Coordinates of C-alpha atoms in Angstrom, one line a residue:
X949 CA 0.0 0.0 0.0
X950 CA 1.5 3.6 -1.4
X951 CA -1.0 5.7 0.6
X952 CA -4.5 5.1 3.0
X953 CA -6.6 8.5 1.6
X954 CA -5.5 10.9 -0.8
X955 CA -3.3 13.4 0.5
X956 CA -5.3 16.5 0.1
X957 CA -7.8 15.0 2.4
X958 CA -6.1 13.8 5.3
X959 CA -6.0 15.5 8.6
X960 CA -3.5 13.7 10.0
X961 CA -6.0 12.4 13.0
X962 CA -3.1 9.7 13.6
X963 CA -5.8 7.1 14.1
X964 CA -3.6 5.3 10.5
X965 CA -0.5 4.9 12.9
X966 CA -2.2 4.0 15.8
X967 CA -3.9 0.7 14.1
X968 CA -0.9 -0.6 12.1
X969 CA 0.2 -3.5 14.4
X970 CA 3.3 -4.0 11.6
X971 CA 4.8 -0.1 12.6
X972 CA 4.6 0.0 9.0
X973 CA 3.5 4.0 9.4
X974 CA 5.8 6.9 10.2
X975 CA 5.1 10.3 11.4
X976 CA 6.7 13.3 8.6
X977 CA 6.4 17.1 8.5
X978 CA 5.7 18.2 5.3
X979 CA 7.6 21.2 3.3
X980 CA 4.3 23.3 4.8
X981 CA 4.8 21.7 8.3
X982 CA 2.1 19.9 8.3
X983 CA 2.5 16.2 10.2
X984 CA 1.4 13.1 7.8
X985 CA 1.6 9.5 7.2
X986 CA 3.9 8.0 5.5
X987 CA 4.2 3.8 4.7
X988 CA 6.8 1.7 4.6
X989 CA 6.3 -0.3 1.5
X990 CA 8.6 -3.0 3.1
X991 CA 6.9 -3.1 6.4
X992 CA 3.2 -2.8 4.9
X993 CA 1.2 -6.3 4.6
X994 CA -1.8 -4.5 3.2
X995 CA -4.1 -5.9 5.8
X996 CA -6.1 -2.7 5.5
X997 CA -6.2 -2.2 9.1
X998 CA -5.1 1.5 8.5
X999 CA -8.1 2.5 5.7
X1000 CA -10.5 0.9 8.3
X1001 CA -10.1 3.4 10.6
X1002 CA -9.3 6.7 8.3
X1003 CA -12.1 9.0 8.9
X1004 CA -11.9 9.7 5.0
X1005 CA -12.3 6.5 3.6
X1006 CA -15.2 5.7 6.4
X1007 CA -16.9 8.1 7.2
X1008 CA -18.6 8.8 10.9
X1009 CA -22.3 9.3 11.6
X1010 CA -23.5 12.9 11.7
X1011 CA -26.5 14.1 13.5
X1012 CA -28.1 17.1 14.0
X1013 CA -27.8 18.6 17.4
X1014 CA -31.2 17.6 19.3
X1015 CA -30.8 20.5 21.8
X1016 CA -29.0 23.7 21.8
X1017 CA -28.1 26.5 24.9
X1018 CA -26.5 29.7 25.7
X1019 CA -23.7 28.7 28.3
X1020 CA -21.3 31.2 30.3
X1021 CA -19.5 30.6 33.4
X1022 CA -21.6 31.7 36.3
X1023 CA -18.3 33.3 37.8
X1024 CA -18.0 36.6 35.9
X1025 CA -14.4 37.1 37.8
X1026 CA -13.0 34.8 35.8
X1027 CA -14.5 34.7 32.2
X1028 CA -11.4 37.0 30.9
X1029 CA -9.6 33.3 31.1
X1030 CA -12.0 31.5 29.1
X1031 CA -12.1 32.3 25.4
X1032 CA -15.5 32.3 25.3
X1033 CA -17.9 31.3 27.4
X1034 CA -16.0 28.3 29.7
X1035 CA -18.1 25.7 28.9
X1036 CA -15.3 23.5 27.6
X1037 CA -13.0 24.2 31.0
X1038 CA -16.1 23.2 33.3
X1039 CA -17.2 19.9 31.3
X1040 CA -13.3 19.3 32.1
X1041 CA -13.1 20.2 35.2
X1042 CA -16.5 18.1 36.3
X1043 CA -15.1 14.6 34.6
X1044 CA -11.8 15.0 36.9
X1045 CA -13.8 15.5 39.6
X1046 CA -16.0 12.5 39.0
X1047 CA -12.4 10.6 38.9
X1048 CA -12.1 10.6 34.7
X1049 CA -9.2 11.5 32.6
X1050 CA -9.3 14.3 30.1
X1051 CA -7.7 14.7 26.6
X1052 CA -7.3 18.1 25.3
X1053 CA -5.3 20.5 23.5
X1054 CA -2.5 21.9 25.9
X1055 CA -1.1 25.2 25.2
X1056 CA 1.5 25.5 27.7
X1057 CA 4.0 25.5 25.8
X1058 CA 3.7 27.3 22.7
X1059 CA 5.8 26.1 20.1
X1060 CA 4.5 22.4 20.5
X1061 CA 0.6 22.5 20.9
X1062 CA -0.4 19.0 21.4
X1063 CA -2.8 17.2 22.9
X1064 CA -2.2 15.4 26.5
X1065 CA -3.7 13.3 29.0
X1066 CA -5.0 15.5 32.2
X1067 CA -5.4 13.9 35.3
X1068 CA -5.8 16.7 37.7
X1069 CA -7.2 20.0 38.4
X1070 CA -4.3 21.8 38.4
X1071 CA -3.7 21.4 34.6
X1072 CA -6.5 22.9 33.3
X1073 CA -5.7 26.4 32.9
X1074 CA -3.1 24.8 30.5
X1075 CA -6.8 24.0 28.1
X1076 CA -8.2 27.3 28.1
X1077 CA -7.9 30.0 25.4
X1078 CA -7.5 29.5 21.7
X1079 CA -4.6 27.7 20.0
X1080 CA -5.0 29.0 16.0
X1081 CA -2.5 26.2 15.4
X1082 CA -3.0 22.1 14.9
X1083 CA -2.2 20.4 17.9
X1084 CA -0.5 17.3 17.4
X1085 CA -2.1 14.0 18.4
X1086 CA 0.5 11.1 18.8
X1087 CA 0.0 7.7 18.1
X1088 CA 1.4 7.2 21.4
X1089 CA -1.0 9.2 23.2
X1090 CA -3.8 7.3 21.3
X1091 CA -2.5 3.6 22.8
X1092 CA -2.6 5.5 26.6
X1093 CA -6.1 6.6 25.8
X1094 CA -6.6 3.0 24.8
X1095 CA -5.3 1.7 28.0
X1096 CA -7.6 3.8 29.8
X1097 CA -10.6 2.8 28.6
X1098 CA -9.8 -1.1 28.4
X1099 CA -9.1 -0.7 32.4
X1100 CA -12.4 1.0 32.6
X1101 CA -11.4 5.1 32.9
X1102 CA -14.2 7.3 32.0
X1103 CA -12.5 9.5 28.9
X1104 CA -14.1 12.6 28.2
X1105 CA -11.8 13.8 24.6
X1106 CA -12.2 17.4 23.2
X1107 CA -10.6 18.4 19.9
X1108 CA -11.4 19.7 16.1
X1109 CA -14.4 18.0 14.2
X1110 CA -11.7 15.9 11.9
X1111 CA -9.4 14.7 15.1
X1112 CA -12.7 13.5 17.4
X1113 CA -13.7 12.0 13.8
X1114 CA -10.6 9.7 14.1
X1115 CA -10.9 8.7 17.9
X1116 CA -15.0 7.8 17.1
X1117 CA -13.4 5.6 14.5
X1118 CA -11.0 4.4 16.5
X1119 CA -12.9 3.4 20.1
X1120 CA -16.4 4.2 20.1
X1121 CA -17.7 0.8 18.9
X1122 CA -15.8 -0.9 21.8
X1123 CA -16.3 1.3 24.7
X1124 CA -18.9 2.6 26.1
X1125 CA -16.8 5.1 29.0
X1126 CA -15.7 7.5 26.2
X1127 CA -17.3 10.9 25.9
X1128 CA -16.0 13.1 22.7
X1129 CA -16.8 16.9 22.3
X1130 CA -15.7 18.8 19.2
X1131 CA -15.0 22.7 19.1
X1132 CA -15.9 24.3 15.7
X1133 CA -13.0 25.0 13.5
X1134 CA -11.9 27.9 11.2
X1135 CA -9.3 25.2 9.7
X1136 CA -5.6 24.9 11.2
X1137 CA -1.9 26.4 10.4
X1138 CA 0.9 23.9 11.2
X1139 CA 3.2 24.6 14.3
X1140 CA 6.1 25.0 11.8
X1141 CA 4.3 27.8 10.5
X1142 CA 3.7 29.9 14.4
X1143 CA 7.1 28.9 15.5
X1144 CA 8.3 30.6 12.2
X1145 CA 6.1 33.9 13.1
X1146 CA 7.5 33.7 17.2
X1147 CA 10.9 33.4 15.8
X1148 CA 10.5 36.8 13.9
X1149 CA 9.0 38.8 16.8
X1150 CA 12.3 37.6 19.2
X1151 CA 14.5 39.3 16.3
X1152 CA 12.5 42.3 16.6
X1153 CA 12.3 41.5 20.5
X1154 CA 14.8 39.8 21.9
X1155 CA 13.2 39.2 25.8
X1156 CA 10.2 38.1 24.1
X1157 CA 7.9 36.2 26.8
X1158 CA 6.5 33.1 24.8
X1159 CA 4.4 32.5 27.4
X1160 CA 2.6 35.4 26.8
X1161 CA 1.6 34.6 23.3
X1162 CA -2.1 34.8 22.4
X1163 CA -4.1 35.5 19.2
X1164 CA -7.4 37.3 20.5
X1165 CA -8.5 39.4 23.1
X1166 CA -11.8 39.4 25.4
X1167 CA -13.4 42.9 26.9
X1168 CA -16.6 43.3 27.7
X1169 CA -17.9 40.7 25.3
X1170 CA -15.7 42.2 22.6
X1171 CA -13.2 40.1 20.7
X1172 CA -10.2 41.5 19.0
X1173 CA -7.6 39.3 16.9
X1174 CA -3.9 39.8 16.4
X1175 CA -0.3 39.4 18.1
X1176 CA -0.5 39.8 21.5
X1177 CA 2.5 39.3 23.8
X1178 CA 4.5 40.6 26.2
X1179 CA 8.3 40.8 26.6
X1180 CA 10.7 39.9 29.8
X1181 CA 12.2 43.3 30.6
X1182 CA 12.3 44.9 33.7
X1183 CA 9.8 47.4 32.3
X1184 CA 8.0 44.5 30.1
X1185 CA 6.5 45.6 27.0
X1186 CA 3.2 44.9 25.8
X1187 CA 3.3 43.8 21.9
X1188 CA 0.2 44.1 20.1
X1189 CA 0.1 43.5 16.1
X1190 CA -3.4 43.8 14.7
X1191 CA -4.1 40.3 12.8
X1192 CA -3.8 42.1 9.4
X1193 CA -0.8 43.2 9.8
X1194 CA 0.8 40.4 11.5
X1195 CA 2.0 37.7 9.3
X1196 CA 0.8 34.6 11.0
X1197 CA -2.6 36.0 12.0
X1198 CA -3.4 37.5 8.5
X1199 CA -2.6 34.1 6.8
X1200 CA -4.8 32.1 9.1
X1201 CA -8.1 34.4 8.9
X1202 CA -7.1 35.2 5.0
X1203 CA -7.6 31.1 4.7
X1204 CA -4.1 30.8 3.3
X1205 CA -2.1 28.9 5.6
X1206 CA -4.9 26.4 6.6
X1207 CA -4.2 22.6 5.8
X1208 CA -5.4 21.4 2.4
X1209 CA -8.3 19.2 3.7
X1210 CA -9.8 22.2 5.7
X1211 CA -11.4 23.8 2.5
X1212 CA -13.1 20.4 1.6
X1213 CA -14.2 19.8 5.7
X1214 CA -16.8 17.1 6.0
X1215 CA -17.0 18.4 10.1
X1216 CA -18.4 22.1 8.8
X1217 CA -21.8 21.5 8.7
X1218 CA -24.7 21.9 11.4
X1219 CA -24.3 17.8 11.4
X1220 CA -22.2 16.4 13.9
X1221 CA -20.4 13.2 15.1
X1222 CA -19.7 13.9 18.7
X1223 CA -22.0 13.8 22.1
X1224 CA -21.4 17.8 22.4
X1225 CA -20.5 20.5 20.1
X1226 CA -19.0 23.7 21.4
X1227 CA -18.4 27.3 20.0
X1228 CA -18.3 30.9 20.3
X1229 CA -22.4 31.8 20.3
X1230 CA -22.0 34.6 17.7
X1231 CA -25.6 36.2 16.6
X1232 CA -26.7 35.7 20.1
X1233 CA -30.6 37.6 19.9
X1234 CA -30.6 40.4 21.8
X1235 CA -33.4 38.7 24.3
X1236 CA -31.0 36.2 25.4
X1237 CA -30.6 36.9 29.7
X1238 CA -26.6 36.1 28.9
X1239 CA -26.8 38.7 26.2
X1240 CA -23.8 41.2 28.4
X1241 CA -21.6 38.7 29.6
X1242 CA -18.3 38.5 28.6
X1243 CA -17.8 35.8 26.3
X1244 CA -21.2 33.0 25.7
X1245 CA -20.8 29.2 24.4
X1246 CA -23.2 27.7 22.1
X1247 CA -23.6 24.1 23.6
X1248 CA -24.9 21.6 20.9
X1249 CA -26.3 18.8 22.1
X1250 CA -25.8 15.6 20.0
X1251 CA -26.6 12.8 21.8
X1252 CA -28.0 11.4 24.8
X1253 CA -25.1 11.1 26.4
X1254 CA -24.1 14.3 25.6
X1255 CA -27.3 15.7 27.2
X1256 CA -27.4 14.1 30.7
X1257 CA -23.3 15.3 30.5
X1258 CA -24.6 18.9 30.4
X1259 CA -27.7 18.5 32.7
X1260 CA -24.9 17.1 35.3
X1261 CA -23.4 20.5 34.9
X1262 CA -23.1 23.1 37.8
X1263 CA -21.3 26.7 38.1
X1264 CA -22.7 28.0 34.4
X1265 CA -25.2 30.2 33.5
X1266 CA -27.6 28.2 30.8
X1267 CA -30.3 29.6 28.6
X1268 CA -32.1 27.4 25.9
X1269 CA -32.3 29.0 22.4
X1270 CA -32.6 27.6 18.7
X1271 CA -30.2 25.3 17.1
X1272 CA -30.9 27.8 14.7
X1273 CA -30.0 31.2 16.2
X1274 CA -26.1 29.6 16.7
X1275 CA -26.3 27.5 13.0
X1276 CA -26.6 31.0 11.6
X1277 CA -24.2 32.8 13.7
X1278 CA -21.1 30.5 13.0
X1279 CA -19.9 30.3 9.2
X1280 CA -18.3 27.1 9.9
X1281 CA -21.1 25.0 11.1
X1282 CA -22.2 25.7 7.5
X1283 CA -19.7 25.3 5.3
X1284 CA -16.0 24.8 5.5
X1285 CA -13.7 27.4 5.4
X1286 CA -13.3 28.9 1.6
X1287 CA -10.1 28.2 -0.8
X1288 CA -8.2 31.6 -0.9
X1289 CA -7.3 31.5 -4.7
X1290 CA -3.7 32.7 -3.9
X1291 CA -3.0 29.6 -1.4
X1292 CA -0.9 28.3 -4.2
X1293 CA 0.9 31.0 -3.8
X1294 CA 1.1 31.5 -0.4
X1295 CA 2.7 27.9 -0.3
X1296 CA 5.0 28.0 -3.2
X1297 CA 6.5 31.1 -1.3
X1298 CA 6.5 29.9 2.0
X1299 CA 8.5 26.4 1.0
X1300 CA 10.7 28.6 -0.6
X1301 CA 11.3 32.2 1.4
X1302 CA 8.9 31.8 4.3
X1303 CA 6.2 33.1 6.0
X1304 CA 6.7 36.8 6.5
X1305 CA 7.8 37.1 2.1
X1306 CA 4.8 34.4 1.5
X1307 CA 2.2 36.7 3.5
X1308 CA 3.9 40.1 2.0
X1309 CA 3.2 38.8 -1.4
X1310 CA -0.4 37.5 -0.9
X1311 CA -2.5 38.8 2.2
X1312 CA -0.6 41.9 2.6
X1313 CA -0.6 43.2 -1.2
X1314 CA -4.2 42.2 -1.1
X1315 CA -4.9 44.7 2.0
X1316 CA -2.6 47.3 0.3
X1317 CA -4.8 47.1 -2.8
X1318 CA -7.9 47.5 -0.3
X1319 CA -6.4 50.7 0.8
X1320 CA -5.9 51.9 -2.7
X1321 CA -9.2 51.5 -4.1
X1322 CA -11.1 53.1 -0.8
X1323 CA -9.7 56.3 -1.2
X1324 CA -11.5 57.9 -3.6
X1325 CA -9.9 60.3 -6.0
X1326 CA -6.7 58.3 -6.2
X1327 CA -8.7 54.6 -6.6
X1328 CA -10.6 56.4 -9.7
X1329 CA -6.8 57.7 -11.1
X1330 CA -5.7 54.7 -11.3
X1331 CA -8.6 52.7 -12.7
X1332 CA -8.6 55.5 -15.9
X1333 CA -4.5 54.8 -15.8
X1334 CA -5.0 51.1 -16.3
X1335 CA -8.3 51.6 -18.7
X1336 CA -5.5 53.8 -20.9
X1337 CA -2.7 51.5 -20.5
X1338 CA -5.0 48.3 -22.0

């Protein structure tokens, strides 16, 4: 076997590697930095074990959300650490509690988002906020989750549509003690692609804190994207870039950096495959009792499971709405995320010259252009310059 799906659609969920019994399957980083399969034609048996489990080749049952609520954390001291409205944090938080493991996406350390296995309380600040990034899910990681559920752990997994698509395929047939919630996605950068971008900023400032990289802001219910940092000095510095004129955020909301499957998304719909979907609860009607807080969850309920999960729930704020009032409000649980026509581009250059000339060339001539044209008299100029030029 040369390949399990075609390359433009995987999404590197890692379930491939996990299944091959033969190690037949290695782990590469791309020219983009993206991770992928790879087979070793001299290792490979073609038992199809790998195609089995690929989310791509089978596909997992969608269902529209039977339930959906306004959520926000019923602690307003603390919903500036929550990126929106803490729902995800407090599902977390409740499974350790009842003695469960959790699997998330741990941002701790910057330059290698990946997911881990959380046992305690204290690690949960180490989940909150957003990651614009693809977190890595190891094969390794996906054996100890394995482990855990075979000696009976309740598992309680959150992640992007595609990478709870590959866990569903890989465990929830056999075990009953696994709970998976999916967080809409915009569509994901690689980490070779942020570390690039936090390299840049520690040339321009050298006591840059890492730790104090984020991509979007939260005051009073008002979120703003770009560079935010701050450095190590004795006076520290506090960085801010506004995301179109930082190279890293630009490409990611311009759609140019995303991963090749994330334009073709089978997870971007109002269908889903998990027990709870969560998201930001954009369009929120202005009736809603949670309309001033600081940051409110949509909470889609999926399954049953997913519903008695919730109704265990305590410390949030909840208000019932329409599935309908959040489907509208969030793009992607419509469609995917759209191909940017100068992605080709944008990855040609970045291969070759990297992110800051790829982005200069694409996203930032773009928003040049943009300022051109909206200034009146000199827009008009040049359109009769170019009419005379033809």
């Amino acid at each position: 076997m040369k390949f399990i799906c075609p390359l433009e659609n995987c999404t590197g969920c890692m379930s491939c590697a996990t299944t091959c019994v033969h190690n037949a399957i290695s782990v590469v980083e791309d020219e983009l930095g993206f991770l992928r399969p790879v087979i070793d034609e001299n290792r490979c048996v073609d038992c199809g074990a790998c195609r089995r489990v690929c989310p791509e080749l089978n596909r997992v049952e969608m269902r529209f959300p039977i339930a959906c609520f306004a959520a926000a954390i019923s602690d307003r001291s603390h919903s500036n650490d929550f990126a929106s409205g803490g729902v995800a944090s407090t599902i977390a938080r409740h499974f350790i509690e009842k003695g469960g493991i959790v699997v998330a996406c741990c941002g701790n350390v910057i330059t290698d988002i990946h997911h881990k296995i959380i046992r305690n309380i204290e690690e949960l600040p180490n989940i909150a906020g957003s990651k614009y990034v693809q977190s890595r899910i190891s094969p390794n990681l996906l054996l100890e989750i394995k482990n855990e559920l075979i000696k009976g752990s309740e598992v309680l997994f959150i992640g992007a549509g595609c990478q709870t698509a590959g866990i569903k395929n890989l465990f929830s047939k056999r075990f009953n003690n696994l709970t998976i919630i999916d967080l809409v996605c915009h569509g994901v950068p690689s980490q070779k692609m942020l570390n690039d971008n936090i390299e840049y900023y520690k040339g321009l400032y050298p006591s840059l804190d890492i730790s104090s990289i984020r991509f979007r802001e939260k005051k009073d219910g008002i979120i703003s994207y770009g560079w935010y940092a701050k450095t190590t000095d004795d006076k520290p510095t506090d960085i801010f870039v506004p995301w179109r004129k930082d190279a890293y955020m630009a490409a990611f909301l311009e759609h140019l950096s995303l991963r090749a499957c994330c334009s073709l998304c089978r997870y971007a719909f109002s269908a889903r495959a998990t027990d709870i979907t969560l998201c930001d609860f954009w369009g929120l009607g202005n009736d809603s009792v949670l309309k001033d807080r600081n940051g409110v969850s949509a909470v889609l309920i999926n399954t049953e499971k997913g519903k008695t999960l919730f109704n265990s729930l305590s410390g949030l704020d909840i208000e019932q709405r329409e599935v309908g009032e959040a489907v509208r409000g969030v793009g992607r649980l419509q469609t995917p995320s759209p191909y940017n026509p100068m992605t080709n581009t944008f990855r040609t250059l970045y291969s070759k010259e990297g992110l800051q000339k790829a982005v200069t060339d694409t996203a930032f001539a773009k928003f040049k252009r943009e300022r051109i044209k909206s200034i009146p008299l000199l827009g008009g100029c040049l359109r009769i310059m170019a009419r005379i030029l033809r």
